Short mmCIF file of C-alpha atoms in Angstrom, two decimals:
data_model
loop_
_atom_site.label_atom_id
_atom_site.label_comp_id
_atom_site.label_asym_id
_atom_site.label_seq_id
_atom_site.Cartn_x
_atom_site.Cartn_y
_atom_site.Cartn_z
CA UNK A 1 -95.83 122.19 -24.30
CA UNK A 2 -94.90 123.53 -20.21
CA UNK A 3 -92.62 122.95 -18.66
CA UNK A 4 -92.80 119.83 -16.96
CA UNK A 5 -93.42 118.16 -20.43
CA UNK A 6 -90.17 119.04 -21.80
CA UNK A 7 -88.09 118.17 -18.24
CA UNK A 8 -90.22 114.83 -18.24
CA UNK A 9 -89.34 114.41 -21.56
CA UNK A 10 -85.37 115.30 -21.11
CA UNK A 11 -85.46 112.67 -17.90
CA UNK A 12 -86.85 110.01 -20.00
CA UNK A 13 -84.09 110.91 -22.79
CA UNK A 14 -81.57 110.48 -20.32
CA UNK A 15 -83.11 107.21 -18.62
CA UNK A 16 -82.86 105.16 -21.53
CA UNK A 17 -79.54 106.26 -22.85
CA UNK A 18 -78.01 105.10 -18.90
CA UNK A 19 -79.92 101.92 -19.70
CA UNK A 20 -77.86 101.53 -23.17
CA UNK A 21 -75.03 102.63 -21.90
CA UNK A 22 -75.50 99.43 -18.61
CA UNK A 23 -76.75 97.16 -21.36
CA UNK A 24 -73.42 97.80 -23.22
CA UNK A 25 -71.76 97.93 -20.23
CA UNK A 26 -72.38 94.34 -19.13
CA UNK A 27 -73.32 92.78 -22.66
CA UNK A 28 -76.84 92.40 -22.12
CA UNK A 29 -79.20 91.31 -25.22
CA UNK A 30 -82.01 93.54 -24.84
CA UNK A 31 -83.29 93.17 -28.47
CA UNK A 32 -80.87 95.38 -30.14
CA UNK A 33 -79.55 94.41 -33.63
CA UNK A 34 -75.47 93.55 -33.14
CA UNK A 35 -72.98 91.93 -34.75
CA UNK A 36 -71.80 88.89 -32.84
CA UNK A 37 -68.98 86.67 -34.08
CA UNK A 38 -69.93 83.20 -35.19
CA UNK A 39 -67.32 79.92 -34.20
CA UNK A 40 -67.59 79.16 -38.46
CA UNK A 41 -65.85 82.99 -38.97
CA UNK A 42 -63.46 82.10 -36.46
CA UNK A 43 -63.01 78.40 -37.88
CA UNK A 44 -62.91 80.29 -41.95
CA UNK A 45 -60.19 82.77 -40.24
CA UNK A 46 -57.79 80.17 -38.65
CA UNK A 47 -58.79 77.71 -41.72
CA UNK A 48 -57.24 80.53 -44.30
CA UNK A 49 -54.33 81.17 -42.05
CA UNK A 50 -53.49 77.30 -42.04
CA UNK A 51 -53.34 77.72 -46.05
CA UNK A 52 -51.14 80.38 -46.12
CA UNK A 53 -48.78 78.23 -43.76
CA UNK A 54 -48.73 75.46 -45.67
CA UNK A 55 -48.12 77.45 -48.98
CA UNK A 56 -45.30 79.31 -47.39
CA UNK A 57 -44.29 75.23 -46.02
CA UNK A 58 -44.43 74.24 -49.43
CA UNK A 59 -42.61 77.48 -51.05
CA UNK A 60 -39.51 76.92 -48.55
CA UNK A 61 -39.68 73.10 -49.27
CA UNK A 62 -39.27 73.88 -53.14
CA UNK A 63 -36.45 76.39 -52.16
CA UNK A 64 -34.81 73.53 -50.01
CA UNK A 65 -34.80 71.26 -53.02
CA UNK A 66 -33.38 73.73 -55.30
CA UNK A 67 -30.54 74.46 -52.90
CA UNK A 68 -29.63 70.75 -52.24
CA UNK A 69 -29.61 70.11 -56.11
CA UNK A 70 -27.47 72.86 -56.56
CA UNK A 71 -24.89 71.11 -54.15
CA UNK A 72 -24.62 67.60 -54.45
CA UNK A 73 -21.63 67.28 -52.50
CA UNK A 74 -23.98 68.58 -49.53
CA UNK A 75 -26.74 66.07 -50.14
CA UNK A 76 -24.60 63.15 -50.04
CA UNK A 77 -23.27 64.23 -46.57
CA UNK A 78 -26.64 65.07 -45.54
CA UNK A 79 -27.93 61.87 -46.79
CA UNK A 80 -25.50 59.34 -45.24
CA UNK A 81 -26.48 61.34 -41.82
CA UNK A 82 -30.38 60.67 -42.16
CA UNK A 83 -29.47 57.07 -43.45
CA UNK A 84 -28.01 56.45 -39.96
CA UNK A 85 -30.99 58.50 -37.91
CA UNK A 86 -33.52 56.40 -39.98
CA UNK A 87 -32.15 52.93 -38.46
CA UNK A 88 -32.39 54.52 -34.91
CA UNK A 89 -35.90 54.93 -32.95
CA UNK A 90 -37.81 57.87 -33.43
CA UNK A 91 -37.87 60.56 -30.47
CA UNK A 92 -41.48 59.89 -28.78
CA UNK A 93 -42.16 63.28 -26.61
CA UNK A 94 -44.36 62.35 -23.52
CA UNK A 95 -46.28 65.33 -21.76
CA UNK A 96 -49.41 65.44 -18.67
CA UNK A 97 -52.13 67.96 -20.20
CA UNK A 98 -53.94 69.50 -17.98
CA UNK A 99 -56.92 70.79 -18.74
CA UNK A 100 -58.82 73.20 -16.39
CA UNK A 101 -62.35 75.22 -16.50
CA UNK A 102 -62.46 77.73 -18.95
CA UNK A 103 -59.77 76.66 -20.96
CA UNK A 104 -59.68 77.57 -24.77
CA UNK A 105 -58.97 75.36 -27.95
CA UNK A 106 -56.20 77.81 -29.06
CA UNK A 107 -54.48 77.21 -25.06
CA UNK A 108 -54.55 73.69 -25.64
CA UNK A 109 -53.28 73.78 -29.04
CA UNK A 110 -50.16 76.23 -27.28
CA UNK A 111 -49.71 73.50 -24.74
CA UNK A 112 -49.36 71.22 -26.97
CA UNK A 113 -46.51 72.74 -29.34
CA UNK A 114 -44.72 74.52 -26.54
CA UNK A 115 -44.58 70.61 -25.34
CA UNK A 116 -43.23 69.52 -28.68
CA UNK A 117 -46.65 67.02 -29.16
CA UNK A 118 -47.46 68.41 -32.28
CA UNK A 119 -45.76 70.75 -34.73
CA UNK A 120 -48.72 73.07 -35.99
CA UNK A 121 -50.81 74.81 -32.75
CA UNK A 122 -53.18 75.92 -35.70
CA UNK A 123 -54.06 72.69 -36.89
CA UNK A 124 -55.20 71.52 -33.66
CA UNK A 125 -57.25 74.55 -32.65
CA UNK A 126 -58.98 74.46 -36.10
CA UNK A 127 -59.64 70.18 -34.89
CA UNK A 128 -61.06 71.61 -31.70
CA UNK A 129 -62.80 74.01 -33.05
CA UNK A 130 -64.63 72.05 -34.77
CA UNK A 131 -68.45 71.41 -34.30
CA UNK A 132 -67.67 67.89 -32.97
CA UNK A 133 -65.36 68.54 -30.55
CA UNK A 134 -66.13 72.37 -29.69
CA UNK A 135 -66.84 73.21 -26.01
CA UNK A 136 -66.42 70.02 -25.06
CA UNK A 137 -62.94 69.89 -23.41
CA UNK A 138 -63.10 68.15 -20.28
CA UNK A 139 -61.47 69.22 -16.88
CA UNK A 140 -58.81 66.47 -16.03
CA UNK A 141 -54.84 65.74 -16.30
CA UNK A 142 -54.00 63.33 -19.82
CA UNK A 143 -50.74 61.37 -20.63
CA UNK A 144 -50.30 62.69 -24.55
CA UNK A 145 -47.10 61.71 -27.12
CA UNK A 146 -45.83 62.72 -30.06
CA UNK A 147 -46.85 59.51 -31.73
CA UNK A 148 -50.61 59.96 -31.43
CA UNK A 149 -52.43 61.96 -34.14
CA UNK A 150 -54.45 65.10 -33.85
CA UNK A 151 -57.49 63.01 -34.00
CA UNK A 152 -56.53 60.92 -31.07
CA UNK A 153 -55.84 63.48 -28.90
CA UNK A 154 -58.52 65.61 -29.63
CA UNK A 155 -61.51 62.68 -28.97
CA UNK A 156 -59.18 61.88 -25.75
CA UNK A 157 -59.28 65.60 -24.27
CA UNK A 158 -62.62 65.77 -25.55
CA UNK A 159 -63.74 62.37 -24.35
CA UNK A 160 -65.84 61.41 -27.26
CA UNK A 161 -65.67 58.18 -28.17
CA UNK A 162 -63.82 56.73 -31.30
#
């Protein structure tokens, strides 16, 4: 080999490794093998989260029951108090959504609790997330309470139809 070989060689070395480094750069998909993250690992992530939620729900539940039997005298109190909530109206939170370009299920979801519409921000971005409502948020300003369900409000922001 000369010597113009080996330096055409060495340019053409470095050529393609600045061409790598722009296609990383800017997340170009020139036919290189990657590893992109699906929506369903996402969805299998937030979905195993939601069960460990509920389990610790259900473990602090138990505990609550075993700490009200333990004290009757308690319960009775606490029981005459609900009694008189229960013949009363339930609190019906009202918030305006809005919902603007680029917005993600898991904002939404934060609206949503931070607005006291919903008590678990996970359940609703797993909803979203799913394939029948994913990307399909659209842009606008919605009237949402605490009375509608998940489902509701999820086919209203989404606007699919029921």
């Amino acid at each position: 080999m000369n010597k113009s070989s080996i330096r055409a060689f060495g340019i053409a070395l470095f050529l393609v490794g600045a061409m790598l480094a722009l296609a990383t750069r800017f997340d170009l998909n020139i036919g290189l093998p990657t590893k992109a993250s699906s929506s369903e690992d996402n969805v299998e992530e937030l979905q195993k989260k939601l069960e460990q939620a509920n389990k610790e729900i259900a473990l602090l539940k138990k505990q609550v029951t075993q700490s009200q039997k333990e004290s009757p005298k308690k319960t009775e109190a606490k029981t005459k108090d609900n009694h008189e909530s229960a013949d009363a109206p339930a609190d019906v939170t009202t918030m305006t959504l809005q919902i603007y370009s680029g917005i993600t299920p898991y904002i939404v979801a934060q609206k949503l609790e931070d607005g006291g519409i919903i008590d678990n921000s996970v359940e609703m971005e797993i909803l979203l997330a799913n394939p029948k409502y994913a990307r399909s948020l659209q842009i606008g300003s919605y009237e949402i309470n605490s009375s509608m369900p998940l489902e509701e409000i999820a086919k209203l922001i989404t606007g699919k139809k029921k």
